[in-house]
Coordinates of C-alpha atoms in Angstrom, one line a residue:
Chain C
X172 CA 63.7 126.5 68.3
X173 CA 67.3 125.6 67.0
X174 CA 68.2 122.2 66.2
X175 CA 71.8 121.0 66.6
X176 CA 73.4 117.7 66.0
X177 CA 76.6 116.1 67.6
X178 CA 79.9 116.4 65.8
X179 CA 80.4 113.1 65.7
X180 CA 77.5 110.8 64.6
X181 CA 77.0 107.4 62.6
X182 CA 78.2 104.0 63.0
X183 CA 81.7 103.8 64.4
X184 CA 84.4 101.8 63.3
X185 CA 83.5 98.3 65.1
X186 CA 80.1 98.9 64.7
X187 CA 80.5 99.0 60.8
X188 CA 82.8 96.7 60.5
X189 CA 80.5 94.0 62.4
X190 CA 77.7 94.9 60.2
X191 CA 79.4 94.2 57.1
X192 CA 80.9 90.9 58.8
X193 CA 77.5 89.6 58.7
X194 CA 76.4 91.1 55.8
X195 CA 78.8 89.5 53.9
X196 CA 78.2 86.1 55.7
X197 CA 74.5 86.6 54.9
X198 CA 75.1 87.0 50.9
X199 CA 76.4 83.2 51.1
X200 CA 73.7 81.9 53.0
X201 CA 72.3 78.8 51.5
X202 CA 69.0 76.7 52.1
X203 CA 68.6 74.7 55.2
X204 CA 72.1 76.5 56.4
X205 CA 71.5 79.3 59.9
X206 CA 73.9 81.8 60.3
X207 CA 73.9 82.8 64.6
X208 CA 74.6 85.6 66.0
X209 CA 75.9 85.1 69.5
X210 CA 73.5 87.6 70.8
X211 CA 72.5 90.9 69.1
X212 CA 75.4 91.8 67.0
X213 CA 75.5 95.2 68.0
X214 CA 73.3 97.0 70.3
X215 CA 70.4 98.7 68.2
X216 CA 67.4 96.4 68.2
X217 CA 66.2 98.4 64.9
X218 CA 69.2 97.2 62.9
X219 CA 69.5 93.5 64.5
X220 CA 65.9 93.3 63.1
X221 CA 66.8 94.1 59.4
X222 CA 70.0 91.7 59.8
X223 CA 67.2 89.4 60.3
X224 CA 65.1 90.0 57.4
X225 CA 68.0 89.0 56.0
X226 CA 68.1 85.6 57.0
X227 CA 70.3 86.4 60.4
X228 CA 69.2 84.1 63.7
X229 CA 70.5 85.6 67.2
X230 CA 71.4 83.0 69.3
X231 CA 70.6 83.8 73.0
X232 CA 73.0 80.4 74.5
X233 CA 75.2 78.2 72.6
X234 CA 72.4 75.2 73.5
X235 CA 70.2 77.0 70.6
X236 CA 72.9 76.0 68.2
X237 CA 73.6 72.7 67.0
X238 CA 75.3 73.4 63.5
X239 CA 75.7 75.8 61.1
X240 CA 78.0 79.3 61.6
X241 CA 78.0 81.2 64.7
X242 CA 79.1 85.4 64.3
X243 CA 80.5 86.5 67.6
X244 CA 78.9 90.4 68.2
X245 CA 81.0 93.1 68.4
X246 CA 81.5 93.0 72.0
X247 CA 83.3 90.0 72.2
X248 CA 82.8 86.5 74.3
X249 CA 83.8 84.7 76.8
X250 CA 86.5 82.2 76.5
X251 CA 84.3 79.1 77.7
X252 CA 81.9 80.4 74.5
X253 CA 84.5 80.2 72.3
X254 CA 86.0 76.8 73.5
X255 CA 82.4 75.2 73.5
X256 CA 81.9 76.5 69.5
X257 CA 85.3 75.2 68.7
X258 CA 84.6 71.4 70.7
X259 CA 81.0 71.6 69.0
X260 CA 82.9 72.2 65.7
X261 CA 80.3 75.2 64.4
X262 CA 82.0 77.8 61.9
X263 CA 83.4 80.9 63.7
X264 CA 82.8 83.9 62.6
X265 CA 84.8 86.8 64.6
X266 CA 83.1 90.2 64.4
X267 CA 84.2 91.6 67.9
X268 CA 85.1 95.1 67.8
X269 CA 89.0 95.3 67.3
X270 CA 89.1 98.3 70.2
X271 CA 88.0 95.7 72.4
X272 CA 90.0 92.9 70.8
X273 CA 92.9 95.2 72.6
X274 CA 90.9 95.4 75.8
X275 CA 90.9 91.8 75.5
X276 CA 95.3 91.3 75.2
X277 CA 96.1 93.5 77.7
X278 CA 93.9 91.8 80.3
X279 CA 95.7 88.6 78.9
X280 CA 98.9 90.4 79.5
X281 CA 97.8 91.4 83.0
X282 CA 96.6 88.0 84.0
X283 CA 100.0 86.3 82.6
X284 CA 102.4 89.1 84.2
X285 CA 100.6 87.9 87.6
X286 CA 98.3 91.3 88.1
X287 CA 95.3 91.5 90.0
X288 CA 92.6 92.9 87.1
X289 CA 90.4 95.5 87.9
X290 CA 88.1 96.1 85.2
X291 CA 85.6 99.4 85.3
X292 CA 82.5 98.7 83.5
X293 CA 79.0 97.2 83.2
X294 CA 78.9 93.3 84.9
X295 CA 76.4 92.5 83.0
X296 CA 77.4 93.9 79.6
X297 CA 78.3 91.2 76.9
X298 CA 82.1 92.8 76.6
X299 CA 83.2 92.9 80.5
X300 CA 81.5 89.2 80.6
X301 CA 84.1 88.5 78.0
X302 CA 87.3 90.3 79.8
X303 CA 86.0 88.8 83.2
X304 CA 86.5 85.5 81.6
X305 CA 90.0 86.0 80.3
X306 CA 90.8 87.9 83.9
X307 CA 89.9 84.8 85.5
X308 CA 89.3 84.9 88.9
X309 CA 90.2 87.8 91.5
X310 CA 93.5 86.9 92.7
X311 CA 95.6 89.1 95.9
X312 CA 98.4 91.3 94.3
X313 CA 100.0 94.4 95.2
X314 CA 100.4 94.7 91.4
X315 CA 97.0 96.0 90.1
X316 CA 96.0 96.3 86.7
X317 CA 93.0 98.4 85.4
X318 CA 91.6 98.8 82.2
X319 CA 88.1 99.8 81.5
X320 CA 84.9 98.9 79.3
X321 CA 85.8 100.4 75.8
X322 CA 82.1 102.8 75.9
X323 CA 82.7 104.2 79.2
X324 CA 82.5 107.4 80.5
X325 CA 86.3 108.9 81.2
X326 CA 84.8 110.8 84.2
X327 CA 83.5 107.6 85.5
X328 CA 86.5 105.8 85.2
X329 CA 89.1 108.4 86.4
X330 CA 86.6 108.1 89.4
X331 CA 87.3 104.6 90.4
X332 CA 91.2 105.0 89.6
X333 CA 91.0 107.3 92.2
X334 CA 89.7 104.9 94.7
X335 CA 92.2 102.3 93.6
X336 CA 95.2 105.0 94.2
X337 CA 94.0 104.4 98.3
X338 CA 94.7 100.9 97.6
X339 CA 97.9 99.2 99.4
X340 CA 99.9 99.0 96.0
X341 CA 103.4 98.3 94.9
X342 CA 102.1 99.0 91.6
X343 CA 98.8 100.6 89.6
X344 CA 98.6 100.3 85.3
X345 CA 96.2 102.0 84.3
X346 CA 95.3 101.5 80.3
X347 CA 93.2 104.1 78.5
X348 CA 91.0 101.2 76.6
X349 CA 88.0 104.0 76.3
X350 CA 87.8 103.8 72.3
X351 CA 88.4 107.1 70.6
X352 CA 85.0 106.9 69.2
X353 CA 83.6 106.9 72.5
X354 CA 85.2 110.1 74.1
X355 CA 84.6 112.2 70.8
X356 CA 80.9 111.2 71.4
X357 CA 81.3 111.8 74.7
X358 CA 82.7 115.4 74.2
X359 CA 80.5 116.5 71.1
X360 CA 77.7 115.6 73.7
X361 CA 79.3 118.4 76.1
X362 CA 80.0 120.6 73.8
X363 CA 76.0 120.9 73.1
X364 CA 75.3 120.9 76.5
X365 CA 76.9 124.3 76.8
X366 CA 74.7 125.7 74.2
X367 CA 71.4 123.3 74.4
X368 CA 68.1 123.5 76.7
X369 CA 67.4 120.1 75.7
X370 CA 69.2 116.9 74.6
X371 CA 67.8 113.6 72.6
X372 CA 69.9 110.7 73.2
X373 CA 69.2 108.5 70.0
X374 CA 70.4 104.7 70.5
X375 CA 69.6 100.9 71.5
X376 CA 67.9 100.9 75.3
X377 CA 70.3 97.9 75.6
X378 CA 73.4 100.0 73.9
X379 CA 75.9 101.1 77.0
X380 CA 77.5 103.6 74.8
X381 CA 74.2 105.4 74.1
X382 CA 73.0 105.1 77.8
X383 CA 76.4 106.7 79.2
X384 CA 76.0 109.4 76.2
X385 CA 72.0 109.7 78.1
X386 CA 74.0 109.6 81.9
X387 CA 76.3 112.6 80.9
X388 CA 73.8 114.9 79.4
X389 CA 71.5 114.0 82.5
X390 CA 73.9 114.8 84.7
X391 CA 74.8 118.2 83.2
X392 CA 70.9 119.3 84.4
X393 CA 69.6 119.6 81.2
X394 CA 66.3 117.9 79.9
X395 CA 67.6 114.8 77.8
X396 CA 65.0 111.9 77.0
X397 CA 67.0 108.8 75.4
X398 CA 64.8 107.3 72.5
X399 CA 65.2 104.7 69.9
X400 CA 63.1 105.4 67.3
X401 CA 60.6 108.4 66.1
X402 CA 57.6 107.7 67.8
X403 CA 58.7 108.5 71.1
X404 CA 59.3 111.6 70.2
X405 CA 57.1 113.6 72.5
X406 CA 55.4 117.5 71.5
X407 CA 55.6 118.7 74.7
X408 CA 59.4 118.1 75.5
X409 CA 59.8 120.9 73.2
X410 CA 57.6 123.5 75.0
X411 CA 59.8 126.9 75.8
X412 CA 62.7 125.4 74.4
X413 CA 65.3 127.4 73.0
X414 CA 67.8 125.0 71.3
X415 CA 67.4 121.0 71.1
X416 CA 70.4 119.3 70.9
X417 CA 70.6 115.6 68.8
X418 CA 73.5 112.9 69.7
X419 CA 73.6 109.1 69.2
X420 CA 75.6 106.0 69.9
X421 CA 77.9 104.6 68.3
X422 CA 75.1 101.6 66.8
X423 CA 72.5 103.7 66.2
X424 CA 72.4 104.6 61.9
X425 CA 72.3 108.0 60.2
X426 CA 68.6 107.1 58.8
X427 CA 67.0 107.3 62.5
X428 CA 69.2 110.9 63.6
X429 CA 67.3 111.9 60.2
X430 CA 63.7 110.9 61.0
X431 CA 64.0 112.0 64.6
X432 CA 65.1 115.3 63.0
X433 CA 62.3 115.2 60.5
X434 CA 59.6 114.5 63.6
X435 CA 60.7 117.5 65.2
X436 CA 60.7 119.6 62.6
X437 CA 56.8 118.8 61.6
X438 CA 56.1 119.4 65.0
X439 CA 57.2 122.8 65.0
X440 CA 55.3 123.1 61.6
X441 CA 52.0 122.1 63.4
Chain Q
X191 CA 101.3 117.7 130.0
X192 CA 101.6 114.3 128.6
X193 CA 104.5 113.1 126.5
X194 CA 103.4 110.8 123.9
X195 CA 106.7 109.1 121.6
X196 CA 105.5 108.3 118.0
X197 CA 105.8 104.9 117.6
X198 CA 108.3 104.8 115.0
X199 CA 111.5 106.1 115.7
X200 CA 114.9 105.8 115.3
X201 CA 117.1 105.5 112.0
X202 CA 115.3 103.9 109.2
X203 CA 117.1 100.6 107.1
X204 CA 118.7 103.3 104.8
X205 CA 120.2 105.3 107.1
X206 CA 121.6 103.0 109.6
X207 CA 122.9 101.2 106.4
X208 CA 124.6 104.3 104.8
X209 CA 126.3 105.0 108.5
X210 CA 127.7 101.3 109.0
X211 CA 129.2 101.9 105.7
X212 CA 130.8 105.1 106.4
X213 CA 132.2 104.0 109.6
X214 CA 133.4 100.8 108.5
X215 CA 135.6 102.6 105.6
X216 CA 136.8 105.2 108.3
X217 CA 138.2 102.7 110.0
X218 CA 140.6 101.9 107.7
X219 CA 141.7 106.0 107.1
X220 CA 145.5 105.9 106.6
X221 CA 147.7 109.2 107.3
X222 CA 147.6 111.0 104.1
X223 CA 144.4 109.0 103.1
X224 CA 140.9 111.4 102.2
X225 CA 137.8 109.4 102.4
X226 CA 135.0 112.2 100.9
X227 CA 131.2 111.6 101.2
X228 CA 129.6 113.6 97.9
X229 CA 127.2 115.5 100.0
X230 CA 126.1 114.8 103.4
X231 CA 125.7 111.2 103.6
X232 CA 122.3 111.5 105.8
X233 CA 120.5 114.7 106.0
X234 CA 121.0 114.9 109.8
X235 CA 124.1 117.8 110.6
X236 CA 124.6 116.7 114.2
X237 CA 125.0 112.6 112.7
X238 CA 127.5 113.7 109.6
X239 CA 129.1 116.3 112.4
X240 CA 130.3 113.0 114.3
X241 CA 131.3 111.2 110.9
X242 CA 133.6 114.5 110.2
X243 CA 135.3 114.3 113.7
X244 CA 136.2 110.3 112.6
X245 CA 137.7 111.7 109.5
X246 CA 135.1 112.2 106.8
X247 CA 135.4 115.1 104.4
X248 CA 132.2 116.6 102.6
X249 CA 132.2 117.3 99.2
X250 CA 129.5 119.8 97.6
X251 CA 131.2 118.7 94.4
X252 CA 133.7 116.4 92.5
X253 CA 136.1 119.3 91.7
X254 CA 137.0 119.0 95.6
X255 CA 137.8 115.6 95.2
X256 CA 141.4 114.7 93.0
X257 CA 141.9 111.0 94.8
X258 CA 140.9 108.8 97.4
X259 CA 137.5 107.5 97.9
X260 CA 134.0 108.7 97.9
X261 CA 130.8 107.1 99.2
X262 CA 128.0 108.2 97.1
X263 CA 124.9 109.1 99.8
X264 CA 121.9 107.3 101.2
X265 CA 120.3 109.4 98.4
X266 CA 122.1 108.2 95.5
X267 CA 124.2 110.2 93.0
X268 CA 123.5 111.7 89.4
X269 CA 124.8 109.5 86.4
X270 CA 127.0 112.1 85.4
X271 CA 129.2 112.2 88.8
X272 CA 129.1 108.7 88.3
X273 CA 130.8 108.8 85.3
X274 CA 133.3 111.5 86.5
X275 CA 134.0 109.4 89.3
X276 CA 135.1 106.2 86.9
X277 CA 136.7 108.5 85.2
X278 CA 138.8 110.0 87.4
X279 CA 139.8 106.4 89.0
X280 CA 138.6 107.5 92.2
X281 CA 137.5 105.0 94.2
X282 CA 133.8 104.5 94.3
X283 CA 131.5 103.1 97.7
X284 CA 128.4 103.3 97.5
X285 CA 125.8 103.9 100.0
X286 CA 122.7 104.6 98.0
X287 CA 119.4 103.5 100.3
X288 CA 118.4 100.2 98.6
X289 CA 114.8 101.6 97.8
X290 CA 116.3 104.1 96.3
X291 CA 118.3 102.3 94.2
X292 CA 115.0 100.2 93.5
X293 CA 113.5 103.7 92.2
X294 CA 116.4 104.7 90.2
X295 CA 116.2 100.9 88.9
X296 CA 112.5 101.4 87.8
X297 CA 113.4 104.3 86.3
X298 CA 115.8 103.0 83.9
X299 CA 112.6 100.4 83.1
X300 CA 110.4 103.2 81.8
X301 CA 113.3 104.7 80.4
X302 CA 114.0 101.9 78.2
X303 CA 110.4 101.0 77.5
X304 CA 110.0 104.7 76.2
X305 CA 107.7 106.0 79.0
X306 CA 107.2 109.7 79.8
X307 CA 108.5 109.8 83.0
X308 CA 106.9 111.8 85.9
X309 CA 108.9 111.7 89.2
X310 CA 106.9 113.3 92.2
X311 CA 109.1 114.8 94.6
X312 CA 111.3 117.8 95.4
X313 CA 113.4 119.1 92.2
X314 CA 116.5 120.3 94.3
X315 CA 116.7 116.8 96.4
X316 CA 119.8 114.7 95.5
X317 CA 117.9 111.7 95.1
X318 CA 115.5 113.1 92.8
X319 CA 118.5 115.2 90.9
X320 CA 119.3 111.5 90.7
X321 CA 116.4 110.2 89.3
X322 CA 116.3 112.7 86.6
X323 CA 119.5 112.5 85.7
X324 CA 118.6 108.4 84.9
X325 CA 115.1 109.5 82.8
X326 CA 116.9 111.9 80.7
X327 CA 115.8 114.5 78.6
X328 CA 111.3 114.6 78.9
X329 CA 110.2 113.1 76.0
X330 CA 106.5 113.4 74.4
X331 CA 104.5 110.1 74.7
X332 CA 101.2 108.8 75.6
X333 CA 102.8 106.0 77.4
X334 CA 103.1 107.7 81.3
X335 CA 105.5 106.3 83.8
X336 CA 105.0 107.2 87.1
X337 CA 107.0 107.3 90.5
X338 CA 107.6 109.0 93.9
X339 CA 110.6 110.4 96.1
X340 CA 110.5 107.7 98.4
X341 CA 110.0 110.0 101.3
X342 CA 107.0 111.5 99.1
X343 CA 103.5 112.1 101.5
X344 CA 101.2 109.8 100.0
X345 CA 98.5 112.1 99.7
X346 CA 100.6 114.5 98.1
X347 CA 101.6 111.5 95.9
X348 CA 98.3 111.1 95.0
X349 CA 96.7 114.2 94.2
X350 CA 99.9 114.7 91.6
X351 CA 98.7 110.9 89.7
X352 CA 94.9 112.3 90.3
X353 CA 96.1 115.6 87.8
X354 CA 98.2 113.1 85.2
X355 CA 94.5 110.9 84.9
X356 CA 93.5 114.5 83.3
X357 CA 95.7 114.0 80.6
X358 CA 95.6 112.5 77.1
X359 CA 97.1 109.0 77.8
X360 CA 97.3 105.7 76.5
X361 CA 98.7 103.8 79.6
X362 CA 99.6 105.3 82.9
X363 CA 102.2 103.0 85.5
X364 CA 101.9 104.2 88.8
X365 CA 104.7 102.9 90.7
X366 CA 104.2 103.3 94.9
X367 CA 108.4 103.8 95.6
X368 CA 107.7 105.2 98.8
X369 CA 109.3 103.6 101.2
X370 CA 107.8 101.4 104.2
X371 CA 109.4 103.6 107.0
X372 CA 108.2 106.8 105.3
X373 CA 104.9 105.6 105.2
X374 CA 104.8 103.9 108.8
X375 CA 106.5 107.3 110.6
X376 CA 103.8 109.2 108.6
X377 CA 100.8 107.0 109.5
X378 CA 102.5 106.9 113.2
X379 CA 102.3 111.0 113.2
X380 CA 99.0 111.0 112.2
X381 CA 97.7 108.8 115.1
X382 CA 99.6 110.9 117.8
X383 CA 98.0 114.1 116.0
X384 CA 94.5 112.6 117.0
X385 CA 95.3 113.0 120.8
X386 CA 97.5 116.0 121.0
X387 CA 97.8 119.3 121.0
X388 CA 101.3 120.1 119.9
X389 CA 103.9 117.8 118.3
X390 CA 107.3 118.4 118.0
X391 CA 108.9 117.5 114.6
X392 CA 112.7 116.2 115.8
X393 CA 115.2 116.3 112.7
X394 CA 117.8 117.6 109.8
X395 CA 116.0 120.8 108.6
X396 CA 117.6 119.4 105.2
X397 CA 115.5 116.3 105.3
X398 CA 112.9 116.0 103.3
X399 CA 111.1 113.2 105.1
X400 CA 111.4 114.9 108.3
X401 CA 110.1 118.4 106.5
X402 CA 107.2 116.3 105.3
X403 CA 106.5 115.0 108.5
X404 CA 106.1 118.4 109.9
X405 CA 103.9 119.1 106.6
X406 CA 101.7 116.6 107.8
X407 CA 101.3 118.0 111.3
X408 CA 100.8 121.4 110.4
X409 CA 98.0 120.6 108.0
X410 CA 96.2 118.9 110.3
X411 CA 96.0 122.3 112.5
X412 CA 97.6 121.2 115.5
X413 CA 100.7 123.7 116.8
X414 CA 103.6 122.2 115.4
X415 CA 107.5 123.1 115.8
X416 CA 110.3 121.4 113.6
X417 CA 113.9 121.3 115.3
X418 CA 117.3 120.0 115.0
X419 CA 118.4 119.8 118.7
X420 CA 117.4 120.7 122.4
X421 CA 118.5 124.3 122.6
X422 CA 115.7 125.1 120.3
X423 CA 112.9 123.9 122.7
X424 CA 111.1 126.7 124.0
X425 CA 109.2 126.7 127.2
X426 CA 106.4 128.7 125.8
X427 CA 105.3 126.1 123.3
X428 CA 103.9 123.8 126.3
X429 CA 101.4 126.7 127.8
X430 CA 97.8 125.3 128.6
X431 CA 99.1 122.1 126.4
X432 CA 98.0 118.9 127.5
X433 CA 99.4 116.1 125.3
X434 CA 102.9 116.4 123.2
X435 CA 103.4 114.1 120.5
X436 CA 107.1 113.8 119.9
X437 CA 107.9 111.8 115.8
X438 CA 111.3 112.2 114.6
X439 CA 112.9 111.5 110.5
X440 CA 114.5 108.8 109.7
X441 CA 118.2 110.4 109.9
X442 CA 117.3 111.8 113.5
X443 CA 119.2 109.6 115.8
X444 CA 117.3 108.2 119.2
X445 CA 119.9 110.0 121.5
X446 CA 118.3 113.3 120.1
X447 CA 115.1 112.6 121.0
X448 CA 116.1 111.3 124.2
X449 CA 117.9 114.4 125.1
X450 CA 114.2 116.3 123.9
X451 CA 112.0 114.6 125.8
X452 CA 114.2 115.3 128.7
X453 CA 114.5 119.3 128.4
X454 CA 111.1 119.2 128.2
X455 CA 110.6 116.8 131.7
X456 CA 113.1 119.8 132.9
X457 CA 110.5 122.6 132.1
X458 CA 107.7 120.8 133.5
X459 CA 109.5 120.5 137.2
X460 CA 110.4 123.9 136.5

């Protein structure tokens, strides 16, 4: 059985970049001082927990923080979040992902220019609870402006554009605010597919990215089991397989693609 | 045989508009005096024929035209004849549809903003010759601007923006320029096409709304005939028919459609 791994793996940019954010905020941490996340900083439960042998707290609501310095994830938060830290006077620490950071103007943009803001993504995901908030709410406008969660899937979204184009409009923008990380994923992903009789899905159970990575190879008909780390690795997935292909999200680190690979090698060892 | 009258008929705003305007500068033809109209003013022959008996000249280009005036059409004009016009101190009306002037005024927008400009529609039409001439030269950016002839089908419309979400873009501005009375006279065809068996298709076989009109009818399956004028109403087409839908362009005057519905009362008695 042939192994293949994604073109495009590792830690993207804001994934990196929000790591090291706290990493470095972490080197300065004195006694009796907590440094908050405001809820995982990035979606891979296996790296929040090593941020937090290093002294990191992840704050679930603002009420769990009364002082210190408060990270915002990757993902961004809503406005009323960042007005509370600023009225409570806690130390700010921006990590959002600057792809989303963009996501984030342009609905501004929309909002001031008097648009009605469509935004195509997960409700419940940390980053479209942060554009909702800037969106404000649903207002009636024959000017309609769309933009859409920066993990997902370009089929997906091109979908619901086409519902909008049935809309009564004077006038659709549509912005492109998939991050380029996302879409190579996406299409190294397809690219196995072709060639594959199986796909793991490495990433966070609570990472978007790595569960629309898990949607597409599902959807293509091929066996794909999403997993976070080694242990789920199951023998009999691999039974009359012919080629196994590997991809991950954009949070999930090189050392877990590794040991996954490593499981699946001993199995076909034993 | 049931006669059913699409519920929008008549001139549309542009039309009527462009006419008045001819007219009114007729009027005021001196002996000696040429008032041109750089193409047919409306694409309805039998409307511009009784514009030429008050005096009107048509000119299929500027090298006809050394003085006098010329009234640019309900379709607008290309930049360049424009120019030539200023230049060669003839005098200038202009009877450009507003909406059309609205599209040619978006145009300039994305122009100026550096879009990649897209224009749906029929390449040899004077208005869109017009349009084009105002985008310029195509240009390579990720930046897509959007619009429609604004006698464009909708769903044709449509299914061209569906192929440009294919592409590699950054932001895509779909502007809706087609106008209200193309719209309603389309959606008005469509509900007579429920009930009837044949429709008739009254107007200039060099309009483009009135060619997509027929478009429409055809695709849905039911018999359809595009004409001009009474003479070309043939008896045959009624045989074992028991509803006639009757929709006319927006050049097409009512008299026309009066003088169809009643060669078609005469073939009945017959």
């Amino acid at each position: 059985m042939e192994i293949r791994v994604a073109k495009c793996a590792g830690f993207c940019f804001g994934v990196k970049r929000a790591i090291n954010i706290a990493e470095n905020a972490l080197k300065g941490l004195k006694a009796g001082e907590n440094i908050y996340s405001f809820g995982p900083i990035i979606h891979n439960p296996q790296v929040v927990e090593g941020l937090l042998k290093k002294g990191l707290r992840v704050a679930g609501g603002l009420k769990e923080i009364k002082s210190g310095t408060v990270i915002i994830s990757s993902h961004g938060a809503p406005l009323e979040v960042l007005k509370e830290i600023k009225k409570k006077k806690i130390k700010l620490i921006d990590a959002t992902c600057p792809f989303v950071k963009y996501a984030q103007h342009i609905v501004e943009g929309l909002k001031k220019d008097g648009y009605r803001i469509i935004i195509v993504g997960d409700d419940t995901h940390p980053e479209v609870k942060a554009l909702k908030s800037i969106a404000g709410k649903d207002r009636i406008s024959k000017k309609i402006g769309v933009i859409s969660q920066t993990t997902q899937n370009k089929e997906n979204y091109i979908n619901e554009i086409k519902k909008i184009l049935g809309e009564d409009f004077s006038e659709i923008k549509v912005f492109n605010t998939i991050c380029n990380d996302t879409s190579k994923r996406q299409s190294a992903a397809r690219s196995l597919l072709k060639d594959c009789d199986l796909m793991i899905v490495i990433g966070g159970k609570n990472s978007a990215n790595t569960k629309r990575l898990w949607q597409i190879c599902k959807e293509s008909g091929v066996d794909s089991f999403h997993i976070e780390t080694e242990p789920e690795v199951n023998k009999k997935w691999f039974k009359g397989k012919h080629c196994v292909g590997i991809t991950s999200g954009a949070s999930t680190p090189d050392s877990m693609v590794k040991k996954i690979i490593e499981k699946i090698r001993r199995f076909q060892r034993s």
